[in-house]
Coordinates of C-alpha atoms and ligand atoms in Angstrom, one line a residue:
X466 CA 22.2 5.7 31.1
X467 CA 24.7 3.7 29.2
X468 CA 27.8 4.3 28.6
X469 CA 27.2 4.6 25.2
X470 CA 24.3 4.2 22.7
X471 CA 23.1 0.8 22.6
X472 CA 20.8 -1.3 19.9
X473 CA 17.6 -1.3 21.7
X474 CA 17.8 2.6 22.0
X475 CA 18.8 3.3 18.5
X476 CA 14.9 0.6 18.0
X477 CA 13.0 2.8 19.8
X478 CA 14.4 6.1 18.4
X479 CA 12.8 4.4 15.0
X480 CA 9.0 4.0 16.5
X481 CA 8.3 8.1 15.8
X482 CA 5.7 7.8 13.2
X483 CA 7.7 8.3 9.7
X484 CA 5.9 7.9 6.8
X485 CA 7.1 4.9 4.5
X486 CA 5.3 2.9 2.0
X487 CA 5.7 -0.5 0.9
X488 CA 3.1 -2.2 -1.8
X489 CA 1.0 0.3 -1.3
X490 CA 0.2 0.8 1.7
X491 CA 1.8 2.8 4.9
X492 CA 4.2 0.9 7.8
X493 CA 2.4 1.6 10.8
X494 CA 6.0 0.7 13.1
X495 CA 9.4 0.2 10.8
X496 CA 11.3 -2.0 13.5
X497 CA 7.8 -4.4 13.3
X498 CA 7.3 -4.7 9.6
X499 CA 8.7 -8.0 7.7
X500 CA 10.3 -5.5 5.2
X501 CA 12.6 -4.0 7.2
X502 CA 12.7 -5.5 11.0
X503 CA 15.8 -7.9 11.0
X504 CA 18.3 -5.1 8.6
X505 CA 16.9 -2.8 11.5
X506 CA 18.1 -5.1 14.2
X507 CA 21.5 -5.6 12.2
X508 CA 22.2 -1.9 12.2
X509 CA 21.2 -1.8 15.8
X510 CA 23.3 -4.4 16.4
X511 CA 26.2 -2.2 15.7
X512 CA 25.7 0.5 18.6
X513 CA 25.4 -3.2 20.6
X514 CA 28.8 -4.5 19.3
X515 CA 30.4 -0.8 20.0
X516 CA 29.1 -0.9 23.6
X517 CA 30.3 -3.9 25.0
X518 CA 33.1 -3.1 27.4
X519 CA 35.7 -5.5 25.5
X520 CA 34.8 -2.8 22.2
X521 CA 34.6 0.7 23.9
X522 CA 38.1 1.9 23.4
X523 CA 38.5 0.7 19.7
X524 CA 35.1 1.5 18.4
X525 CA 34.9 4.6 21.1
X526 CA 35.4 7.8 21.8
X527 CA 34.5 10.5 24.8
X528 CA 33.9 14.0 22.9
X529 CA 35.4 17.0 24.3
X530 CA 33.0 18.4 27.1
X531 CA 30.9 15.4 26.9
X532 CA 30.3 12.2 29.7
X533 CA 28.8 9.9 26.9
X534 CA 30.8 8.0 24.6
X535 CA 30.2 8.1 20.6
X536 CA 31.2 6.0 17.7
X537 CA 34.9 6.8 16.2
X538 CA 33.2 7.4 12.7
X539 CA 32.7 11.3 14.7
X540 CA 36.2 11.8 15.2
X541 CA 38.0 14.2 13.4
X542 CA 41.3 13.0 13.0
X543 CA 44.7 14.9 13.7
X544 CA 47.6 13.0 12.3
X545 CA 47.7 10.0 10.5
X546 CA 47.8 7.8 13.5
X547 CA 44.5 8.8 14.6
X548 CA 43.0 8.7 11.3
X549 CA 44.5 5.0 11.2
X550 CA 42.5 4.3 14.8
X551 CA 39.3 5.5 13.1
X552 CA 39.5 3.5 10.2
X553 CA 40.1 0.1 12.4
X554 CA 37.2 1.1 14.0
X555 CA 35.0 1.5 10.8
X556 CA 36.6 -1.5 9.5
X557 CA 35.8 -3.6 12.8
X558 CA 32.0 -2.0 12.4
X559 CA 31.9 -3.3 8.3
X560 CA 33.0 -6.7 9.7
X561 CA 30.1 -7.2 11.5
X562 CA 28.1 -7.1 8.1
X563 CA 30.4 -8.1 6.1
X564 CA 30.7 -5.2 4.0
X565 CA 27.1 -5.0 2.9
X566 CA 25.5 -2.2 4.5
X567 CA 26.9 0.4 2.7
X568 CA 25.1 3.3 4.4
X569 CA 26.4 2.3 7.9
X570 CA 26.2 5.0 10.7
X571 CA 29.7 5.4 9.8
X572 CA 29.1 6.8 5.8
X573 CA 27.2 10.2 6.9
X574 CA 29.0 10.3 10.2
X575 CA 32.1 10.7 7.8
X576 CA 30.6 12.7 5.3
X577 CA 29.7 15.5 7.6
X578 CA 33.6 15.0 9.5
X579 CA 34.9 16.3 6.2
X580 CA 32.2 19.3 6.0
X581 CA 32.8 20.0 9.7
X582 CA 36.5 20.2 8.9
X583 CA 36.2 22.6 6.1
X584 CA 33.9 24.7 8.2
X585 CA 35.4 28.1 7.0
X586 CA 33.7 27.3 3.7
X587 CA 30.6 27.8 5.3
X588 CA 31.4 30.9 7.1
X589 CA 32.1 32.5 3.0
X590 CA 28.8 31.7 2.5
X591 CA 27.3 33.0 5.3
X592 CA 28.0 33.1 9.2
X593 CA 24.5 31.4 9.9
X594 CA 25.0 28.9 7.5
X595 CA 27.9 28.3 9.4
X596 CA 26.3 28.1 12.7
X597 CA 23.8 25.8 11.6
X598 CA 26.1 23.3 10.1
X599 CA 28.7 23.4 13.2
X600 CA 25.3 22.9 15.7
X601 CA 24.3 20.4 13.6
X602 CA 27.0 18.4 13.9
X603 CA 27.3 18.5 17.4
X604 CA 23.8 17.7 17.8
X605 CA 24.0 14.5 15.4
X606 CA 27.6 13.4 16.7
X607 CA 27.0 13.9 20.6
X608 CA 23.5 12.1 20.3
X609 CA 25.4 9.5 17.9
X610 CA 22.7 9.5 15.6
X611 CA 22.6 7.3 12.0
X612 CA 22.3 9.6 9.5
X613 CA 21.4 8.2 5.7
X614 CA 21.6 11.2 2.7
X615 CA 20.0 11.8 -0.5
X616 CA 22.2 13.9 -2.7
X617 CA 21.2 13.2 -6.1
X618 CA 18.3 14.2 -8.7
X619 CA 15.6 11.5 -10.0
X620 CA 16.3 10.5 -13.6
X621 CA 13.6 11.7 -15.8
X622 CA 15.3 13.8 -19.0
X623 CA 18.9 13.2 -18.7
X624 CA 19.4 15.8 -21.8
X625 CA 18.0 18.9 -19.8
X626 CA 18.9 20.8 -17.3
X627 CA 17.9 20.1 -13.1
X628 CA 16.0 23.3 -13.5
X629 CA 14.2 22.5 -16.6
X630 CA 12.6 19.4 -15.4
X631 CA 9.0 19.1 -15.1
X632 CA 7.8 20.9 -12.0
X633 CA 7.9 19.2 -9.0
X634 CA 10.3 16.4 -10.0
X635 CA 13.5 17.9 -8.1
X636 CA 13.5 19.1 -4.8
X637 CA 13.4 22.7 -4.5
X638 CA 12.4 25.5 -2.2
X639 CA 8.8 26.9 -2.7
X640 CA 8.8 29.2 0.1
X641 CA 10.6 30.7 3.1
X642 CA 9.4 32.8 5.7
X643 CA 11.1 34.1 9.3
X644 CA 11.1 30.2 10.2
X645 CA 12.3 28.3 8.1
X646 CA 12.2 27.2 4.2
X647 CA 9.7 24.7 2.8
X648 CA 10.5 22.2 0.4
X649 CA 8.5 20.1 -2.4
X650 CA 9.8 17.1 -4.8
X651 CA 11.6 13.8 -4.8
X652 CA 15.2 13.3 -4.0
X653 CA 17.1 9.6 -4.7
X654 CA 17.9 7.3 -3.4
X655 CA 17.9 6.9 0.4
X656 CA 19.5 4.1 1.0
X657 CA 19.3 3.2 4.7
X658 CA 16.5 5.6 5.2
X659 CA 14.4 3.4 6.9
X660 CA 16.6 2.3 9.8
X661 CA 17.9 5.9 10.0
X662 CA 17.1 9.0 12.6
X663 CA 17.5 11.6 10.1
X664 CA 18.3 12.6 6.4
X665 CA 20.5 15.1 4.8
X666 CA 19.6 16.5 1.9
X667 CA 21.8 18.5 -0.7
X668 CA 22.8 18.6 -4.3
X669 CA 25.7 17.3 -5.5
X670 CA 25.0 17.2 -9.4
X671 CA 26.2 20.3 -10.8
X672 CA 23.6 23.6 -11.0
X673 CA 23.6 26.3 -13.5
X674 CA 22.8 30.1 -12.6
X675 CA 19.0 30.7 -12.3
X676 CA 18.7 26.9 -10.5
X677 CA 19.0 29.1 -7.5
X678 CA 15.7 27.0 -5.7
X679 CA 17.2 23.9 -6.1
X680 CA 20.2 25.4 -4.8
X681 CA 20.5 24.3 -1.2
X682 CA 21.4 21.6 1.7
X683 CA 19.5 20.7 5.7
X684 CA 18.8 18.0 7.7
X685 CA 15.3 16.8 8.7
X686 CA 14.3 14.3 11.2
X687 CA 13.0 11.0 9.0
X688 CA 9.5 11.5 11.1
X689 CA 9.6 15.5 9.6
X690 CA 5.9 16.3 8.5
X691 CA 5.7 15.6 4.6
X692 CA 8.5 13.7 4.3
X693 CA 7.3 10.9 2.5
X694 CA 9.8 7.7 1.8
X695 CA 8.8 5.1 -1.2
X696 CA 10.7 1.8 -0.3
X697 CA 11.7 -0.4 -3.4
X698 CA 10.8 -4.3 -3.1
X699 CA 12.0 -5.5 0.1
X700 CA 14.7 -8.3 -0.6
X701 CA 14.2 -9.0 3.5
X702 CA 10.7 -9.7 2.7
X703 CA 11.1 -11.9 0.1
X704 CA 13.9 -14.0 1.7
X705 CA 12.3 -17.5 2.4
X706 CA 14.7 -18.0 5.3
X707 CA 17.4 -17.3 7.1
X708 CA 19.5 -21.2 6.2
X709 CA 18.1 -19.9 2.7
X710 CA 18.6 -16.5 2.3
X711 CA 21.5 -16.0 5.1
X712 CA 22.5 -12.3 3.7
X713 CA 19.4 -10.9 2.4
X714 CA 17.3 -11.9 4.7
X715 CA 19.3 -9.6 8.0
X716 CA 21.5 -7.4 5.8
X717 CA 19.2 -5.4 2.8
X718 CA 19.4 -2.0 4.3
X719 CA 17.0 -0.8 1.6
X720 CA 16.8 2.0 -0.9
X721 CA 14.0 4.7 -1.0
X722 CA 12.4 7.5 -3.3
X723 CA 12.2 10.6 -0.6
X724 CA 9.3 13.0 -1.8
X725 CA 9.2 16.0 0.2
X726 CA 5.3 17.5 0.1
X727 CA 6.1 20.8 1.3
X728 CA 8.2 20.0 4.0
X729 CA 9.1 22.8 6.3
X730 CA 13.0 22.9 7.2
X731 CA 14.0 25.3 10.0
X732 CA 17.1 27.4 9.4
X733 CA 19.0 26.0 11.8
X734 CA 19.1 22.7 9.7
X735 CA 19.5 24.8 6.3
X736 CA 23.5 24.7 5.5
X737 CA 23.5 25.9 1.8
X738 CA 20.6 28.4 0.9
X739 CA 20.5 29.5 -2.8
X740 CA 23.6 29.4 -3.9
X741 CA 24.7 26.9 -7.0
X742 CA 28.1 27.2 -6.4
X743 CA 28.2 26.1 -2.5
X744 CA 26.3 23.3 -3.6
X745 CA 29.5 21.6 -4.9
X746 CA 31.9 23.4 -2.6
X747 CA 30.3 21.6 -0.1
X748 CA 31.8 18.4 -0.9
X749 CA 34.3 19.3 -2.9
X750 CA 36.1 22.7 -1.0
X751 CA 35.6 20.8 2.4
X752 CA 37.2 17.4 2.5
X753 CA 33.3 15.8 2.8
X754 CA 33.7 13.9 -0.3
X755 CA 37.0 13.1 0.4
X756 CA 36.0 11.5 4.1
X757 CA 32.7 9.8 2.6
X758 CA 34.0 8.1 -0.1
X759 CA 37.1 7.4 2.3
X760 CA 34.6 5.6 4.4
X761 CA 33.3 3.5 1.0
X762 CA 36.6 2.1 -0.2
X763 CA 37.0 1.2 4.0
X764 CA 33.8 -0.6 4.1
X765 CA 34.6 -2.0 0.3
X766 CA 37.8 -3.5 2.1
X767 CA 35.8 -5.6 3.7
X768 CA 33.2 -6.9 1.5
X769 CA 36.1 -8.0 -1.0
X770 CA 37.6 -9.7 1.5
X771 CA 34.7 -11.4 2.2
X772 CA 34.1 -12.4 -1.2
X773 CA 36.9 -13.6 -2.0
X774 CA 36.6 -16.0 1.1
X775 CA 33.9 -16.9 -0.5
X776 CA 35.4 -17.9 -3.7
X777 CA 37.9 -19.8 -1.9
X778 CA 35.5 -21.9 0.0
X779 CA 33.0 -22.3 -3.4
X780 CA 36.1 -24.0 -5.2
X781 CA 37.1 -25.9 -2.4
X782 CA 33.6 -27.1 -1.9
X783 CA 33.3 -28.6 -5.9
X784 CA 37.1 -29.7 -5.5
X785 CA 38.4 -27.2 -7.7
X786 CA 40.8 -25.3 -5.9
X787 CA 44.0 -27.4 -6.5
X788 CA 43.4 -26.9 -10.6
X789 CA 46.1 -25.0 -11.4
X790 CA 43.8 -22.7 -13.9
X791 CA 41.4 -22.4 -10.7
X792 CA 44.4 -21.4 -8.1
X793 CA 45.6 -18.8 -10.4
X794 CA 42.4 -17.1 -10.7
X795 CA 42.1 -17.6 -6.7
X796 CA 45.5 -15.7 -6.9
X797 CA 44.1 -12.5 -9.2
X798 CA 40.9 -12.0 -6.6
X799 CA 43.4 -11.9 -4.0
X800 CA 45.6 -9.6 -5.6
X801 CA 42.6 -7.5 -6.0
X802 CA 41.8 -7.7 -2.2
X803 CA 45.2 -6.6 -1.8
X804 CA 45.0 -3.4 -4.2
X805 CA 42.2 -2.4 -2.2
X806 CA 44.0 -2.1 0.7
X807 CA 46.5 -1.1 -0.4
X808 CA 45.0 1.7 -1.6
X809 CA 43.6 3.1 1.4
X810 CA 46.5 2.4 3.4
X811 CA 47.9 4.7 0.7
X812 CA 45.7 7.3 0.8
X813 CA 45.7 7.6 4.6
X814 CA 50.0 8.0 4.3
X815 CA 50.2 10.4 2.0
X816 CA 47.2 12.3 3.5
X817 CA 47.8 16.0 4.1
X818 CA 46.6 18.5 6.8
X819 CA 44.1 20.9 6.3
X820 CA 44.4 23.1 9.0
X821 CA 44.7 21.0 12.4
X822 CA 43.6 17.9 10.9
X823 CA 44.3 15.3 8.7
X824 CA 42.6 14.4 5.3
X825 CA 43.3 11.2 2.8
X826 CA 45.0 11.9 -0.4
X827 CA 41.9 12.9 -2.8
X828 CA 43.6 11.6 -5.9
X829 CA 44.2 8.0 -4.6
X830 CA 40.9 8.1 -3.2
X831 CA 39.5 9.0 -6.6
X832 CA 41.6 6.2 -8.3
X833 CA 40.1 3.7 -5.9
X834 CA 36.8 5.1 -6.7
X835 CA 37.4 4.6 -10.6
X836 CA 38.9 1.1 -10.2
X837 CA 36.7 -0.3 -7.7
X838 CA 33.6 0.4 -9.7
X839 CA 34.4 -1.5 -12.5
X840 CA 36.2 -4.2 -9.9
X841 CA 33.5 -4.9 -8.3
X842 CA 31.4 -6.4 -10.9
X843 CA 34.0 -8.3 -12.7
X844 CA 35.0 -9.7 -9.3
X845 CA 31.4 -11.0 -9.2
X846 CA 31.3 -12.7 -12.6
X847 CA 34.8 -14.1 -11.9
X848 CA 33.5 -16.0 -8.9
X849 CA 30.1 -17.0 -10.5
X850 CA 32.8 -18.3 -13.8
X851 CA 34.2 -20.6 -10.4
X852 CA 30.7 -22.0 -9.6
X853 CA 28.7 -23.1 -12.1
X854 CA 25.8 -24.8 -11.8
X855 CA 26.5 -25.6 -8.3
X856 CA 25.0 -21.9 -7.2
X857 CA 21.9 -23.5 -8.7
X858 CA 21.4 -27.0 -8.2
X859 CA 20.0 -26.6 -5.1
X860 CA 17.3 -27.5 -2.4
X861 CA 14.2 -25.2 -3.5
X862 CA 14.3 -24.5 0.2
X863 CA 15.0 -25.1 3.6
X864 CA 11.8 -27.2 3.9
X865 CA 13.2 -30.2 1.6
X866 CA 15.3 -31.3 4.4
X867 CA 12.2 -31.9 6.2
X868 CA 11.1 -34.6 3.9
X869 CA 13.0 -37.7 4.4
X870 CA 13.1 -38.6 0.8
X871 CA 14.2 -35.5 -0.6
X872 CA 16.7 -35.3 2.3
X873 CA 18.2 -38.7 1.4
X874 CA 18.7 -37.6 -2.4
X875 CA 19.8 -34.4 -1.2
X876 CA 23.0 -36.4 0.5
X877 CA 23.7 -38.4 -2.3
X878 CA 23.4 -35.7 -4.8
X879 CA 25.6 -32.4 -2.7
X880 CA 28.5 -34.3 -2.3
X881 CA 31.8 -32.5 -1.3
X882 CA 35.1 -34.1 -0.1
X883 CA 35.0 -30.7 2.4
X884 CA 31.6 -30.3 3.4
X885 CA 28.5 -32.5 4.8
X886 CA 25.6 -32.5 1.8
X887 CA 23.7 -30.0 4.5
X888 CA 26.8 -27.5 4.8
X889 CA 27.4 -27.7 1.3
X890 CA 23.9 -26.4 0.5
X891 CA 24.4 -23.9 3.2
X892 CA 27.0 -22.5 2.2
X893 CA 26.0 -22.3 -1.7
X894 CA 22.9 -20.9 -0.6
X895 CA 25.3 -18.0 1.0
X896 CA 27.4 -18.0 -1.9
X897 CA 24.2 -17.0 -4.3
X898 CA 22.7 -14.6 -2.0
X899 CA 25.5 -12.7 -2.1
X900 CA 26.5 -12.9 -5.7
X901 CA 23.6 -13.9 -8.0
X902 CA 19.8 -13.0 -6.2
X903 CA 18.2 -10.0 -6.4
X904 CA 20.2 -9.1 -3.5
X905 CA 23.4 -9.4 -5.1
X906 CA 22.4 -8.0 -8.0
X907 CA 21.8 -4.7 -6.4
X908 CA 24.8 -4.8 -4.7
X909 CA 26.7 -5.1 -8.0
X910 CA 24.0 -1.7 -9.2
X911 CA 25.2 -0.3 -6.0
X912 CA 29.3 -0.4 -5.8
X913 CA 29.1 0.7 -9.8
X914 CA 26.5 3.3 -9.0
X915 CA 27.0 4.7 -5.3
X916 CA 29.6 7.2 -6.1
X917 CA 28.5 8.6 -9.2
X918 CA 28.4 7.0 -12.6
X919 CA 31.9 6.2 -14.5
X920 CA 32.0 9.4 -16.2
X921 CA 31.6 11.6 -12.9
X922 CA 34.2 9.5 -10.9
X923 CA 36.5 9.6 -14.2
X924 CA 36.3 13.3 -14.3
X925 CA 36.9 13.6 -10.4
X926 CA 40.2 11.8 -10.8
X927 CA 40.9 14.2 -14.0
X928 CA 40.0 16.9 -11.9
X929 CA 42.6 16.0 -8.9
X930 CA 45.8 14.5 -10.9
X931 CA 49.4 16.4 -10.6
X932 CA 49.4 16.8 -14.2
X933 CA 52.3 19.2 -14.1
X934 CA 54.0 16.8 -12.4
X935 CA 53.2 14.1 -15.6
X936 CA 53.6 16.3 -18.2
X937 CA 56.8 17.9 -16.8
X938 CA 58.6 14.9 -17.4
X939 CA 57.4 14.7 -21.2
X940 CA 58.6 18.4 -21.4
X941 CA 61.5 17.5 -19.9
X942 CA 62.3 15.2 -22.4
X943 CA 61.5 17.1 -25.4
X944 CA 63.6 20.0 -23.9
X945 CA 66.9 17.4 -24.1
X946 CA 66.6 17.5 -28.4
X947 CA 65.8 19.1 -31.5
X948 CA 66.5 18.7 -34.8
X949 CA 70.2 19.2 -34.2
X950 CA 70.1 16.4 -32.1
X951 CA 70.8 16.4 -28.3
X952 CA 71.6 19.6 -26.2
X953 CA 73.7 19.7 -24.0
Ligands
LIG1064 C1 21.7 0.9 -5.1 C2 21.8 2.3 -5.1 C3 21.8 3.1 -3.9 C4 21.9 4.4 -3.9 N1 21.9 5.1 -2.8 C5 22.0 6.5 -2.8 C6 21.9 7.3 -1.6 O1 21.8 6.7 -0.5 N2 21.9 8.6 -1.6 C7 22.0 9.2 -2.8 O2 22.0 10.5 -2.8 N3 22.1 8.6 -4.0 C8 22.1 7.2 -4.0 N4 22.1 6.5 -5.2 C9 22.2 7.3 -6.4 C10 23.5 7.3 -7.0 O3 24.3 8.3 -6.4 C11 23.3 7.6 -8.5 O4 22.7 6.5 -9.1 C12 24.6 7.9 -9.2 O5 25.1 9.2 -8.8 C13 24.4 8.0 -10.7 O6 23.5 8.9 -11.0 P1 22.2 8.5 -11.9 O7 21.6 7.3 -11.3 O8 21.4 9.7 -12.1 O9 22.8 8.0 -13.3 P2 23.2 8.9 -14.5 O10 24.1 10.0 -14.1 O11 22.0 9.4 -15.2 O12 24.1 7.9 -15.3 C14 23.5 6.7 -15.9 C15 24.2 6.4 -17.2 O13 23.8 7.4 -18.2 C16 24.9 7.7 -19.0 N5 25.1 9.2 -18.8 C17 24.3 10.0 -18.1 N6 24.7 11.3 -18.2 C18 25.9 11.2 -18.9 C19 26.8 12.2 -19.3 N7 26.7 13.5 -18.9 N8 27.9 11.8 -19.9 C20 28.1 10.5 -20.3 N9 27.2 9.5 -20.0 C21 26.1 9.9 -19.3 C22 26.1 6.8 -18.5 O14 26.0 5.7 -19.3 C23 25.7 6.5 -17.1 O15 26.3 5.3 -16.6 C24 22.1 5.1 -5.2 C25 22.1 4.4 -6.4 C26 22.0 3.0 -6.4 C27 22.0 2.3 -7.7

């Protein structure tokens, strides 16, 4: 056995006869299919880049009581050094796709850290519950499995209540018996399901009293009986090549409708059972929200970074980076890569400890939350406002070069005092699958979207502000006069 997991187990762990659709039919073997085969071999290139001996101690760790070493995304830190360790790790790992798989091992490995931390929240709501969850994770994180989650309700009537919905749209639990509890309805969106060993499920939009069914959180296998996983359009699919397409083509790590047709979930894996209010404490009592949107803003630390590479490369390749206009704008995406960063080495200092371990500041990782969302996409439009039209007069594909005509106008018309006609076109091509194909475009739905919509990430960092602290100072003012003028 390995020293640790490698890519070509974490392949074969996928061949166990889950049940995903694409246009209409069923996959017969995910790691096979043109859909989904090269994002698969992406994410199983991570347990790959982990286990080579030169990576073992920064992406690595041994477990107490264990032989077998597991990704740091399962450690749980104690101090801020350690916490710093894990997030070069995680870092390192989003490097190695550029920031655009945002479902990495590393997001659910992360949420369930935080849960595991705050494991005395479980115990309130019951001593089983407990033991499930704490098993669970040991299970997952000792067998270093890739986890994806789907935490959130289909839209159908925004205006009513979970509960009121028509039957069957929400997951909820339709029976129970000595074994277990059995689920039915749809769940969104698991991204990463595909390429994924198992799925946690839970509810993170708020319930009401009498919701009590939909009231609950487990873990299934991805192969459990019933489960049934409705893949969107495959952006790997549709990618014409790799020289075309260089992103979308290895990186889309997919997004899926999960319908569960009375799917049986045994009560080791049930971690909430019927209870509204433990629904939210979940994340929010336990630092789980706090370590999986710590995760995001690591992984958005890279993408950003990348991007603005990218930028910096698209203007140098039309000859417009010494412009002073252009060089300033150059300057404002970098100051925004910088913020970033700066924000999550922020949140990591002024961390506190929750019991023996160490958990980012919530309120700076809510700020990030609110200012990266709307970031994101204006960092996308500011870099398509750099291009032009040269992210669209392009080669139709790879296959022009073949033609020796075409090729010949091709080097007269790409012209770049930087680039040969050929890497110019490569790299454009890059540039647009990232920012302006389908692919990017659902990378810009995603970073607004992943966290919650602006209203729930707004209220989050409403929720966790030392307003005392804010407002003290405006009382303090007011308490220096009156109408008699200043006291003294
Ligand atoms: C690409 C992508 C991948 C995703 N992956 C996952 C995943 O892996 N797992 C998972 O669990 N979820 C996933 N999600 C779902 C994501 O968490 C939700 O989209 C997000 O929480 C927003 O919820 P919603 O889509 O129901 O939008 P809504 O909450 O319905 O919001 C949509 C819009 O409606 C308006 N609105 C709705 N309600 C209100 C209100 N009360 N007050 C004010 N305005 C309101 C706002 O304009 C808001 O922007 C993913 C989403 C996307 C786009």
């Amino acid at each position: 056995m390995s020293v640790c997991k490698t890519g070509a187990e974490h392949i074969k762990s996928l061949k166990d006869g889950r049940t995903v659709y694409i246009d209409g039919k069923v996959v017969p073997d995910v790691t096979e299919h043109p859909a989904f085969r090269n994002s698969i071999r992406s994410s199983a290139a991570l347990y790959d880049f982990q286990a080579q001996p030169e990576n073992l101690e920064l992406m690595t760790f041994i477990p107490d009581g264990s032989n077998r070493r597991i990704s740091r995304a399962w450690q749980m830190p104690r101090n801020y050094d350690e916490m710093v360790l894990r997030r070069k790790a995680l870092q390192t790992w989003a490097a190695q796709h550029y920031g655009f798989m945002g479902r990495s091992p590393d997001h659910l490995a992360s949420a369930l850290v935080g849960q595991r931390m705050g494991i005395e929240v479980f115990r309130k709501h019951g001593e089983d519950r407990a033991k499930a969850l704490a098993g669970y994770f040991d299970y997952i994180s000792r067998n270093d499995l890739f986890l994806t989650y789907v935490i959130i309700n289909p839209q159908a009537e925004r205006a009513k209540d979970w509960g009121q919905q028509d039957e069957d749209l929400v997951a909820r639990i339709v029976d129970e018996d000595s074994s277990g509890m059995t689920i039915r309805g749809a769940k969104m969106l698991g991204t990463s399901s595909i390429m994924a060993n198992e799925v946690f499920i839970a509810n993170l939009q708020p319930l009401k009293p009498g919701e009590e069914a939909l009231a609950f959180s487990c873990a299934l296998p991805m192969n459990a009986k019933g489960l049934r996983v409705l893949s969107r359009k495959s952006y790997e699919a549709s990618a014409v090549s790799v020289f075309d397409n260089p992103i979308s083509s290895r990186f889309d790590e997919n997004d899926a409708l999960m319908y569960f047709e009375d799917v049986k979930v045994p009560w080791d894996r049930v971690f909430v059972h019927r209870d509204t209010d433990m629904c939210r404490a979940q994340f929010h009592d336990t630092p789980g929200h706090a370590y999986q949107n710590y995760q995001a803003q690591i992984r958005l630390s890279v993408k950003v970074k990348f991007l603005v590479g990218l930028a910096r490369r698209l203007t140098e390749s039309i000859g417009t980076v010494k412009m002073p206009p252009v060089a300033e704008q150059l300057g404002y995406l970098a100051a925004q890569v910088s913020m970033v960063e700066a924000m999550l080495s922020g949140m990591e200092a002024s961390g506190n400890k929750l019991g023996e371990w160490w958990v980012p500041n919530k309120h700076m990782m809510y700020s990030a939350q609110v200012i990266t969302q709307e970031l994101y996409p204006r960092l996308i439009n500011l870099i398509r406002e750099l291009a032009g039209g040269a992210l669209i007069m392009l080669p139709s594909s790879v296959d022009d070069f073949a033609d020796p005509g075409l090729k010949k106008i091709i080097g007269k018309t790409q012209r770049s005092s930087v680039m040969t006609p050929e890497e110019k076109v490569k790299f454009l091509k890059a540039a647009w699958d990232a920012v302006g194909s389908e692919f990017g475009s659902r990378h810009t739905q995603y970073e607004m979207f992943y966290a919650g919509a602006q209203f729930v990430t707004r209220s989050h960092s409403f929720r966790t502000f030392d307003w005392n602290s804010a407002t003290g100072m405006v009382d303090k003012l007011l308490s220096t006069y009156d109408l008699d003028g200043v006291r003294h």
